CSV table of C-alpha atoms and ligand atoms in Angstrom, one decimal:
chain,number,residue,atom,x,y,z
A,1,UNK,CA,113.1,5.3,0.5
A,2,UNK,CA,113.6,2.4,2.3
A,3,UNK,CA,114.8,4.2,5.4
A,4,UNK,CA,113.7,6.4,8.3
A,5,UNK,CA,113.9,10.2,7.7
A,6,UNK,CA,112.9,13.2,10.4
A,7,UNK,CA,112.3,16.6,9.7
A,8,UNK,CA,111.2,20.0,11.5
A,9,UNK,CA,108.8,19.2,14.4
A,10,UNK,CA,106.8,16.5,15.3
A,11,UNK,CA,104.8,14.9,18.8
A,12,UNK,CA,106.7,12.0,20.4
A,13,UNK,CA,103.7,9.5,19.7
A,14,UNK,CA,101.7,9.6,16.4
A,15,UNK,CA,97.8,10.7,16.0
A,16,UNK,CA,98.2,12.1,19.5
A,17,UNK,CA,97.1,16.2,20.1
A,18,UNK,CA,99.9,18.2,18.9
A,19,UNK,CA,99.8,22.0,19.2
A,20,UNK,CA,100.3,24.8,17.7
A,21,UNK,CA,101.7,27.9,20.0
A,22,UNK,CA,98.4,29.2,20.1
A,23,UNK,CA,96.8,26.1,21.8
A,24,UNK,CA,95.2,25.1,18.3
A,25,UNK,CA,96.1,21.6,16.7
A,26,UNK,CA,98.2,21.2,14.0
A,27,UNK,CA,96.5,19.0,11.1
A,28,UNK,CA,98.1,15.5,10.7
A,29,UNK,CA,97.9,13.5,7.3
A,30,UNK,CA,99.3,10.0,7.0
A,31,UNK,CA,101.1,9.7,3.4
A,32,UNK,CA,101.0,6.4,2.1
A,33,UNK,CA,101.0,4.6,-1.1
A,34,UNK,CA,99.9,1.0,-1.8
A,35,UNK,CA,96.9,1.4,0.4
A,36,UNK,CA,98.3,0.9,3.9
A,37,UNK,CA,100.8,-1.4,2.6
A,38,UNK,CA,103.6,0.6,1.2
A,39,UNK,CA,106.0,3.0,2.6
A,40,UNK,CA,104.6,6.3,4.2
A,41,UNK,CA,105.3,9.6,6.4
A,42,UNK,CA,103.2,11.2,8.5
A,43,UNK,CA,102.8,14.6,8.0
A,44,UNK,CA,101.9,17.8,10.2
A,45,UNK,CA,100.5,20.9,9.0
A,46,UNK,CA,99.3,24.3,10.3
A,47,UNK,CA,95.8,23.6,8.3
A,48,UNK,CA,94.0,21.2,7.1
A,49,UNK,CA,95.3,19.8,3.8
A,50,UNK,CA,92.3,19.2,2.0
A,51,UNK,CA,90.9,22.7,1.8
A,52,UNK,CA,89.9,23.0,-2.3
A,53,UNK,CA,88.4,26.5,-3.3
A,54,UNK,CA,87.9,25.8,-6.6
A,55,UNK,CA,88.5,23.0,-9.4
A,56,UNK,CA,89.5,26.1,-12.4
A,57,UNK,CA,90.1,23.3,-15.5
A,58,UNK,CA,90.7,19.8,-16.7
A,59,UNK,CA,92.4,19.3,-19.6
A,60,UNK,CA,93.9,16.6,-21.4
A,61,UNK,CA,97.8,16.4,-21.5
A,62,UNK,CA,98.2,12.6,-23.0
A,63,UNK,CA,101.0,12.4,-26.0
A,64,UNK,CA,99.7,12.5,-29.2
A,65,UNK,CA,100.8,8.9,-30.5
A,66,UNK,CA,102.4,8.6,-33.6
A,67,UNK,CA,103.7,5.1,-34.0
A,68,UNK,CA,101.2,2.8,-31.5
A,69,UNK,CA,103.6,-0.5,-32.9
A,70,UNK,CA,107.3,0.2,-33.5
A,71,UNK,CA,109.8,-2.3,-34.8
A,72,UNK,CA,112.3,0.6,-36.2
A,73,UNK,CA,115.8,1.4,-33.6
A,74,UNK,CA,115.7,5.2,-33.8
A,75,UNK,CA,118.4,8.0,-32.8
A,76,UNK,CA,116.3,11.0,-31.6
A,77,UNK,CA,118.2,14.1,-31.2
A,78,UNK,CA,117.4,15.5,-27.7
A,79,UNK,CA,118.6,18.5,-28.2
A,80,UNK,CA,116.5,19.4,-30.7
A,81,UNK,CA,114.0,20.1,-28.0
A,82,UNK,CA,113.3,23.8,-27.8
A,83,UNK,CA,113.9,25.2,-24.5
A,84,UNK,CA,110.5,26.8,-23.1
A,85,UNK,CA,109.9,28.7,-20.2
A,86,UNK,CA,107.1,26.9,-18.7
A,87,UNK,CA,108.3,24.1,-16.6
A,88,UNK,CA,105.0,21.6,-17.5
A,89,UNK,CA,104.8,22.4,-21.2
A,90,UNK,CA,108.6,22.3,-21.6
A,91,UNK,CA,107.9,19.1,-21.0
A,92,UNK,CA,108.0,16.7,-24.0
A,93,UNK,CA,107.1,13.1,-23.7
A,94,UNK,CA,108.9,11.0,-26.5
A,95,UNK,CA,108.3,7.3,-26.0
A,96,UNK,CA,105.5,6.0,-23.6
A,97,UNK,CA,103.5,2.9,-22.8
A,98,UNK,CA,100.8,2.2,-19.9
A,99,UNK,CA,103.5,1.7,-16.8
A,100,UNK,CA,106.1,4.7,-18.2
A,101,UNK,CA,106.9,7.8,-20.4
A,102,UNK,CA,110.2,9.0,-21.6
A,103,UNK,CA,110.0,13.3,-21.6
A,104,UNK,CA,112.9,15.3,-22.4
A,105,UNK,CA,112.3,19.1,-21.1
A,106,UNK,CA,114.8,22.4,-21.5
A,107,UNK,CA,112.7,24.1,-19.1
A,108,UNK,CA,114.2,28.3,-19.1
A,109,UNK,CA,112.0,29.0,-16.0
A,110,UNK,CA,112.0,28.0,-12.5
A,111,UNK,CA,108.4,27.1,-11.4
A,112,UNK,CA,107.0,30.0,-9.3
A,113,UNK,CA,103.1,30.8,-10.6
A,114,UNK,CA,101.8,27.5,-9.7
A,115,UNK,CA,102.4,24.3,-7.5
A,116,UNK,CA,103.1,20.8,-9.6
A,117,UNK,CA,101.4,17.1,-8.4
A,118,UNK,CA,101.4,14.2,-10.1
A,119,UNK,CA,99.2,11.8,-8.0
A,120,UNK,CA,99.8,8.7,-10.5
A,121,UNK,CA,103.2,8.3,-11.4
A,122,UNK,CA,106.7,8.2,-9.2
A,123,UNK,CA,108.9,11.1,-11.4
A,124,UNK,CA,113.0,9.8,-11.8
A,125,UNK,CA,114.3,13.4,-13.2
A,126,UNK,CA,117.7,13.4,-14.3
A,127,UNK,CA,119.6,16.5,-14.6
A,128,UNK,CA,121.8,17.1,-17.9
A,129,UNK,CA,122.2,20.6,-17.5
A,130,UNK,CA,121.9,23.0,-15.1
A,131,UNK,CA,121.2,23.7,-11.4
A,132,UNK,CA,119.2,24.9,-8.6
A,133,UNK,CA,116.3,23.4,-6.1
A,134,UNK,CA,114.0,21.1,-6.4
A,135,UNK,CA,111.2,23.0,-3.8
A,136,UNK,CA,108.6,20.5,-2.1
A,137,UNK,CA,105.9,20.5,0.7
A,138,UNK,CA,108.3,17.6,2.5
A,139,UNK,CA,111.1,19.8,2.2
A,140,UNK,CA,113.7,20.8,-0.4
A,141,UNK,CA,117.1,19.0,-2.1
A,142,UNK,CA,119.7,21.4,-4.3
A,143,UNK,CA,120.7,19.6,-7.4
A,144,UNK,CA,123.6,20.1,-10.1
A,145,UNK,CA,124.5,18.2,-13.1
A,146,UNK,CA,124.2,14.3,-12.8
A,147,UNK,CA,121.5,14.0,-10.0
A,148,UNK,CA,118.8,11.8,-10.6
A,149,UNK,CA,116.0,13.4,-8.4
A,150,UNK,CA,113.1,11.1,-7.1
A,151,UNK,CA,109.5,12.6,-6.6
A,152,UNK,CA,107.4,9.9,-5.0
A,153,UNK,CA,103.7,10.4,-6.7
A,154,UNK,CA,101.8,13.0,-4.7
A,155,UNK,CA,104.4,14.9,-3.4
A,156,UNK,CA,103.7,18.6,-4.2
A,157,UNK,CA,106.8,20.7,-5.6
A,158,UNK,CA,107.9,23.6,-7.5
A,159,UNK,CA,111.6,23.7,-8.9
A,160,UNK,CA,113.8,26.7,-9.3
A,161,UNK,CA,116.3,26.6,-11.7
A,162,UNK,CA,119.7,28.8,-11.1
A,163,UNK,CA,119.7,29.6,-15.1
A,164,UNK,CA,117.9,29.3,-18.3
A,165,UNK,CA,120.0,26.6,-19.6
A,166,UNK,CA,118.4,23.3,-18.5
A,167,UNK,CA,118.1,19.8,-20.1
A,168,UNK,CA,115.7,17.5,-18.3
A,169,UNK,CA,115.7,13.3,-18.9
A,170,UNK,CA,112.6,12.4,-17.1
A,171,UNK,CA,110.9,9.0,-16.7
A,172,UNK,CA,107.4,9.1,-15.3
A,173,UNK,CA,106.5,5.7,-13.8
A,174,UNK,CA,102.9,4.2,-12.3
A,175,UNK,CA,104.8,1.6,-11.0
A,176,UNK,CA,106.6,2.7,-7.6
A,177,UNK,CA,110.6,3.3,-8.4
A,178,UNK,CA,112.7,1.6,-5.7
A,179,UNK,CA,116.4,0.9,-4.8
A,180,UNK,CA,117.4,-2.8,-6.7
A,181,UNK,CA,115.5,-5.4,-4.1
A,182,UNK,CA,119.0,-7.5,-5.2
A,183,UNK,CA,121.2,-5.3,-3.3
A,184,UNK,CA,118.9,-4.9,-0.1
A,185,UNK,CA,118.6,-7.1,2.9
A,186,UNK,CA,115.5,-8.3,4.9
A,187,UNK,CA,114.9,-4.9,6.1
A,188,UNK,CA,116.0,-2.9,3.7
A,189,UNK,CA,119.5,-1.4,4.4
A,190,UNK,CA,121.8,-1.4,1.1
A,191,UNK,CA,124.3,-4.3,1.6
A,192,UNK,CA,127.9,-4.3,0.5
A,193,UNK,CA,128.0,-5.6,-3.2
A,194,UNK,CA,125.5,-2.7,-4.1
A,195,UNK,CA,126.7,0.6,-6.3
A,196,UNK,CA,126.0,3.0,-3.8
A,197,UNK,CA,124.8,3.0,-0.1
A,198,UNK,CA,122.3,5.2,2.1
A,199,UNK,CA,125.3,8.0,2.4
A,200,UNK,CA,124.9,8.6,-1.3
A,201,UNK,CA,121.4,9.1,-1.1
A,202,UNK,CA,120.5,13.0,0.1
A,203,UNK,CA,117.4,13.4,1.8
A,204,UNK,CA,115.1,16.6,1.7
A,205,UNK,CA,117.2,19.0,4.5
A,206,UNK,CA,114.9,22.1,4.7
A,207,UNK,CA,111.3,22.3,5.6
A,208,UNK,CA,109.7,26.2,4.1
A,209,UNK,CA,106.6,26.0,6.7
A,210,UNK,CA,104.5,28.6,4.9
A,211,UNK,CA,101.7,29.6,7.6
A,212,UNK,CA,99.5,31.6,4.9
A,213,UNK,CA,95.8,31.5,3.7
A,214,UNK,CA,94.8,32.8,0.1
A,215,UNK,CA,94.4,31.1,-3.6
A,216,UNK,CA,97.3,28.6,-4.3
A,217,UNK,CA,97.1,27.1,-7.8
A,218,UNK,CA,97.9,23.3,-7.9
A,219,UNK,CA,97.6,22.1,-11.3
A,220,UNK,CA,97.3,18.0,-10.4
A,221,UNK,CA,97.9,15.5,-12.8
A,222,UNK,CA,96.0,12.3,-12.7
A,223,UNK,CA,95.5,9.9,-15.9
A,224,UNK,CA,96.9,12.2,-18.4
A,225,UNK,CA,94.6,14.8,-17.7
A,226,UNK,CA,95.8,18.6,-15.7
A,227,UNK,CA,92.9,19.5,-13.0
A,228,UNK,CA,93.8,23.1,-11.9
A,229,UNK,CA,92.8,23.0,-8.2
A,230,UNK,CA,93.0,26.4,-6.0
A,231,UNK,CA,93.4,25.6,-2.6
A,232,UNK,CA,92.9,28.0,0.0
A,233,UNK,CA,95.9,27.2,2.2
A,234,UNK,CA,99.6,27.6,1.0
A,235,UNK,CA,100.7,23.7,0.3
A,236,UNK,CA,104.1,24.0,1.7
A,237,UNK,CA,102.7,24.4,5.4
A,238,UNK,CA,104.5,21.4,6.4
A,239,UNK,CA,105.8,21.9,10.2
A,240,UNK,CA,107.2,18.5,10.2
A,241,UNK,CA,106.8,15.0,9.2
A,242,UNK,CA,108.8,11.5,9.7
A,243,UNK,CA,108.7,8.0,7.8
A,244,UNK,CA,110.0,6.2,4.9
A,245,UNK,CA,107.9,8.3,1.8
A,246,UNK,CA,109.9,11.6,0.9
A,247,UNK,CA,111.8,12.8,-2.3
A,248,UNK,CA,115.7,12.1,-2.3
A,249,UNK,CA,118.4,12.6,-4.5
A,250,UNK,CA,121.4,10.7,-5.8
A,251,UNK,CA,124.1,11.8,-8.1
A,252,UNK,CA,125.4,9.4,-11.3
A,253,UNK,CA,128.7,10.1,-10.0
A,254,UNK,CA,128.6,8.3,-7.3
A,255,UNK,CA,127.5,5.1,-8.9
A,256,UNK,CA,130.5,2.9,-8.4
A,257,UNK,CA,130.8,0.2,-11.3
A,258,UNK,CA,131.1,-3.1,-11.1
A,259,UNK,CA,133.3,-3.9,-13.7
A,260,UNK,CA,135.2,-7.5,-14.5
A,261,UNK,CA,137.7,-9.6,-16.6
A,262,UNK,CA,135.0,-9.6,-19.7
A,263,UNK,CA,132.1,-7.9,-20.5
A,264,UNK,CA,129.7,-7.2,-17.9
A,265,UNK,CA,126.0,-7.3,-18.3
A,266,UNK,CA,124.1,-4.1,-18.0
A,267,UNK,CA,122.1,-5.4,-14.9
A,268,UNK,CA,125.8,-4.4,-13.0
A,269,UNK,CA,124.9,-1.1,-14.1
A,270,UNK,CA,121.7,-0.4,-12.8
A,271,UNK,CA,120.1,1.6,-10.4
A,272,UNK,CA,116.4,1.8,-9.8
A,273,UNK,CA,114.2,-0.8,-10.2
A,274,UNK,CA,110.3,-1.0,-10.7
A,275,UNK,CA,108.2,-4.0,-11.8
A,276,UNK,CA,107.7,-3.0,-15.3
A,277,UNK,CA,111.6,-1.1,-16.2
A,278,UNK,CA,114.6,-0.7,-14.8
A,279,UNK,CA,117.2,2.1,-15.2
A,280,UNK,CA,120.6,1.7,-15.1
A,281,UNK,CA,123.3,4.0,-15.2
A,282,UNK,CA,126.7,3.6,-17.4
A,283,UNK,CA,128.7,5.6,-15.7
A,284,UNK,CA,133.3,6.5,-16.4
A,285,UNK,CA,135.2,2.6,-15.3
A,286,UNK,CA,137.9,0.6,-16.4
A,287,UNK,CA,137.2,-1.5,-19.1
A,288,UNK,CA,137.4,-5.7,-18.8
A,289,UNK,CA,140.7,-7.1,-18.1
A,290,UNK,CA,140.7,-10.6,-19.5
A,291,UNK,CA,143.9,-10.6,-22.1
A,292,UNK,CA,141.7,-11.8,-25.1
A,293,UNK,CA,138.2,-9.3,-23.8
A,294,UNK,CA,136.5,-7.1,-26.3
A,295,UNK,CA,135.1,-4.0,-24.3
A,296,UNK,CA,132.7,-3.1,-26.8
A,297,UNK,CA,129.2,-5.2,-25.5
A,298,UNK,CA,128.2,-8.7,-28.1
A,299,UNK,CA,124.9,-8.8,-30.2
A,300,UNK,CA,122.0,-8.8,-28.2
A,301,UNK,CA,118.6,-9.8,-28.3
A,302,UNK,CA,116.3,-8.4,-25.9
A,303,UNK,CA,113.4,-10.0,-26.5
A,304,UNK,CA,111.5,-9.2,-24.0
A,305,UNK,CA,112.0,-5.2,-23.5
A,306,UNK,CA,112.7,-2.2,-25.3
A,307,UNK,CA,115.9,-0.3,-24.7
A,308,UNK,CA,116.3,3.4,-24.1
A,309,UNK,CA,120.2,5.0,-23.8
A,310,UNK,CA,120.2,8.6,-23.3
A,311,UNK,CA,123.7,10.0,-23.7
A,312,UNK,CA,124.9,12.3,-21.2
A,313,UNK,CA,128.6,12.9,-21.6
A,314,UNK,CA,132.0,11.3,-22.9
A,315,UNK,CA,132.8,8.8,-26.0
A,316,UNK,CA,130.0,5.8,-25.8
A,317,UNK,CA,132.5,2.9,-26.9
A,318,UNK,CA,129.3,1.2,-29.1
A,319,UNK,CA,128.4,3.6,-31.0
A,320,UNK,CA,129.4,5.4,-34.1
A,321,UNK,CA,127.6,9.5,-34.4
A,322,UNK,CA,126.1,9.9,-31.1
A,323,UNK,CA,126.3,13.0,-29.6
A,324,UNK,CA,125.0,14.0,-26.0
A,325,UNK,CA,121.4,14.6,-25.3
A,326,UNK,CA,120.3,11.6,-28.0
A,327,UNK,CA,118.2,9.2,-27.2
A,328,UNK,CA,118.1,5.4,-29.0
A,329,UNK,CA,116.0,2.9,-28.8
A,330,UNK,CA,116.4,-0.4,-29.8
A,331,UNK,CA,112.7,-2.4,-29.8
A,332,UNK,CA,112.2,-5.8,-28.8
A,333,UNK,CA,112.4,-8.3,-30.6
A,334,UNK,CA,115.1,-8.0,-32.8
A,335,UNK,CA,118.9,-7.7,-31.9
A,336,UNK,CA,121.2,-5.3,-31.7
A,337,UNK,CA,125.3,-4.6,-30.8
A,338,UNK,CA,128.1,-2.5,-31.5
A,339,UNK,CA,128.1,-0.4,-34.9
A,340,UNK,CA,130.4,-1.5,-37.5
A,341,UNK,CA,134.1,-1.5,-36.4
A,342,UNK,CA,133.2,-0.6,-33.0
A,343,UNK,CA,134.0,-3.8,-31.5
A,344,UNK,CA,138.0,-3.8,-33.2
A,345,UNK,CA,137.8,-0.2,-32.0
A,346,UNK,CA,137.6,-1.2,-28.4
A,347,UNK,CA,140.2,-3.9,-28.1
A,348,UNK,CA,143.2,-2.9,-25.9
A,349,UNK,CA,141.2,0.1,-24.2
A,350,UNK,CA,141.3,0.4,-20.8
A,351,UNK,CA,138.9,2.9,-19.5
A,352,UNK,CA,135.8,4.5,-20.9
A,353,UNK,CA,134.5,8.1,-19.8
A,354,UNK,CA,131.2,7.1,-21.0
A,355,UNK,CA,127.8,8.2,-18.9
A,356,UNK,CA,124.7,7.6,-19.8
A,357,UNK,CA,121.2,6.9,-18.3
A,358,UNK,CA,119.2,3.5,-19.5
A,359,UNK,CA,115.7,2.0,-18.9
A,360,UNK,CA,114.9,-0.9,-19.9
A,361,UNK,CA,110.8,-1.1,-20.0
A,362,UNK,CA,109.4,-5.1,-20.0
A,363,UNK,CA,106.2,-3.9,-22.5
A,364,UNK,CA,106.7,-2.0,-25.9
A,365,UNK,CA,107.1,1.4,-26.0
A,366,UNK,CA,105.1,3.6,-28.3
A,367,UNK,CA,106.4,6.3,-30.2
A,368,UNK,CA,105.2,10.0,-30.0
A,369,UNK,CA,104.9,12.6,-32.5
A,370,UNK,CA,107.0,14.5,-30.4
A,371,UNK,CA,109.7,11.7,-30.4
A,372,UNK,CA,109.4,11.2,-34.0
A,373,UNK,CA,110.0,14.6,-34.8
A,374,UNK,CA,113.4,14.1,-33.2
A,375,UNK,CA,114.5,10.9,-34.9
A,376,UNK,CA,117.0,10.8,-37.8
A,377,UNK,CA,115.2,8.4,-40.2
A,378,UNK,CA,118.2,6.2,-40.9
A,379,UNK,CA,119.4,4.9,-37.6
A,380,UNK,CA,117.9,1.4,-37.8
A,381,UNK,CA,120.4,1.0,-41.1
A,382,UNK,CA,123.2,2.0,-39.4
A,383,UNK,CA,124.7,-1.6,-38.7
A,384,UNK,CA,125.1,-2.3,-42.7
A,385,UNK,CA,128.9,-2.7,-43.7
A,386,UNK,CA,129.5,-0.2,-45.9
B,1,FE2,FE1,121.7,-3.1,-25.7
């Protein structure tokens, strides 16, 4: 994040000798990310970080492709994904290309047996259902239905979940995901025409500073592929840290909209940016207020990125049979708009309780056997008159 955060205990200048109560120094680790030219937090720890007993396993996790070139708009059913217990094969990736994946998860578990990396790829998870905390080695942020959760690549978590019933939307990024660069000044700070501000953002609040050696499982992830590292240190032995690189939270409902006297374009909806997507968020407004507008969006082309809509909650004004928890996606290249009547439909509304979650990815997206599984088959025919 793009602002200074502080937690637990730290020595007022950095790389100096801090100690422990026993006289013995605590281990520092600067956290970084594009080389020493991105944001970072420096870290302290009762022991040394880097303290691998054993690599146990590599394996290959990548999504089995089943469409590498896709021209066809598909409606995949979300829900269909059966719940599993195991937070990282709950997992499901459904659409993916070399800077993101799309993964829908109904996770039953919370993740206790093992610790969880991902050292290439920021992770945007958005809760659809359920609640509980998202546990990591820089501290730990409850979330509840609507929060978009943002795991910076590296940083080590577990996440318990307060029941079984959970629906995950998660978008797995290489590129860095930041606040829009649009709504920030020169150093950083969210100016007024943005959606939300820094108050809306909740940082990590409560530090577990396990001081415990034995086998701690870390199963890593690094180019599609698990490595199941034991370390002999407990990961979440964090006594403090303090920067600009740490996991925050941020709930859709607190996305104000922008709205206007005719249609607005989705870029007024988004949220996160990254150089290869953006997501946006379409979140309950009033509707344009020009005497002659039509709510309901034009025909659009976007020829130069896929777009993914997940459906979260309330009647999406566009669309004709779409139920929460589906996914479409519209490919580049060819356009797309309102489903027959839709457009009629909308005149002389005034509000919409619509909220969904879009991203918007600048290179193709290929479609996994997984994601097939979920489509309809027809959707791409749903614009005929009938
Ligand atoms: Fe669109």
């Amino acid at each position: 994040m793009p602002f200074y955060h502080k937690l637990g205990k730290i020595p007022p200048k950095r790389h100096t000798q801090f100690r422990k109560p026993d006289g013995t120094l605590y281990s520092e680790q600067l956290f970084g990310t594009i080389g020493f030219d991105g944001m970072y937090s420096n870290i302290y720890h009762e022991y040394r970080p880097t303290q691998v007993k054993e690599i146990k396993k590599q394996y290959n996790v990548a999504p089995k492709i089943a469409r590498a070139n896709n021209m066809e708009s598909l409606r995949l059913k979300g829900f269909d994904v059966k719940p599993e217990k195991d937070y990282l094969s709950s997992r499901k990736t459904v659409l993916t290309n070399s800077d993101c994946s799309i993964i829908l998860a109904a996770p039953q578990e919370s993740l206790k047996d093992y610790f969880y990396k991902n050292t290439d790829a920021d992770e945007l998870i958005f809760i659809h259902k359920g609640s509980g905390k998202l546990r990591t080695f820089l501290g730990n942020l409850d979330f509840k239905y609507g929060d978009y959760l943002v795991v910076p690549r590296g940083i080590i978590y577990q996440i318990d979940f307060d029941t079984e019933d959970n629906r995950l939307f998660i978008v797995e990024s290489r590129r860095p995901i930041y606040t829009p660069k649009r709504y920030r000044n020169w150093f950083g700070q969210l100016l007024e025409h943005s959606p939300y501000c820094e108050r809306d953002i909740r940082k990590p609040q409560e530090l577990e500073s396990h001081d415990e050696k034995g086998e701690f499982l870390v199963k890593v992830k690094k180019r599609d592929e698990i490595f199941e590292m034991v370390y002999a240190t407990h990961p979440f032995d964090v006594v403090g840290y303090d920067g600009y690189n740490f996991p925050y939270a941020f709930s859709i409902h607190d996305f104000e909209p922008i709205t206007g006297r005719i249609h607005q374009p989705p870029p007024v909806h988004q949220t996160f940016e990254t150089d290869a997507f953006v997501v946006c968020s379409f979140v309950p407004r009033l509707y344009d207020y020009h005497p002659d507008s039509i709510p309901a969006p034009y025909n659009h082309s976007n020829i130069d990125s896929d777009e993914v809509l997940y459906y979260v909650d309330g009647d999406f004004m566009s669309r004709n049979d779409i139920e929460a928890g589906q996914i479409t996606l519209h490919p580049a290249g060819i356009p797309h708009g309102p489903h027959p009547g839709a457009a009629e439909r909308s005149i002389g509304k005034t509000e919409t309780e619509e909220l969904a979650v879009m991203v918007d990815t600048f290179k193709p997206l290929q479609v996994t056997e997984d994601g097939l599984k979920l489509s309809d088959g027809s959707y791409y025919q749903s614009w005929l008159e009938k």
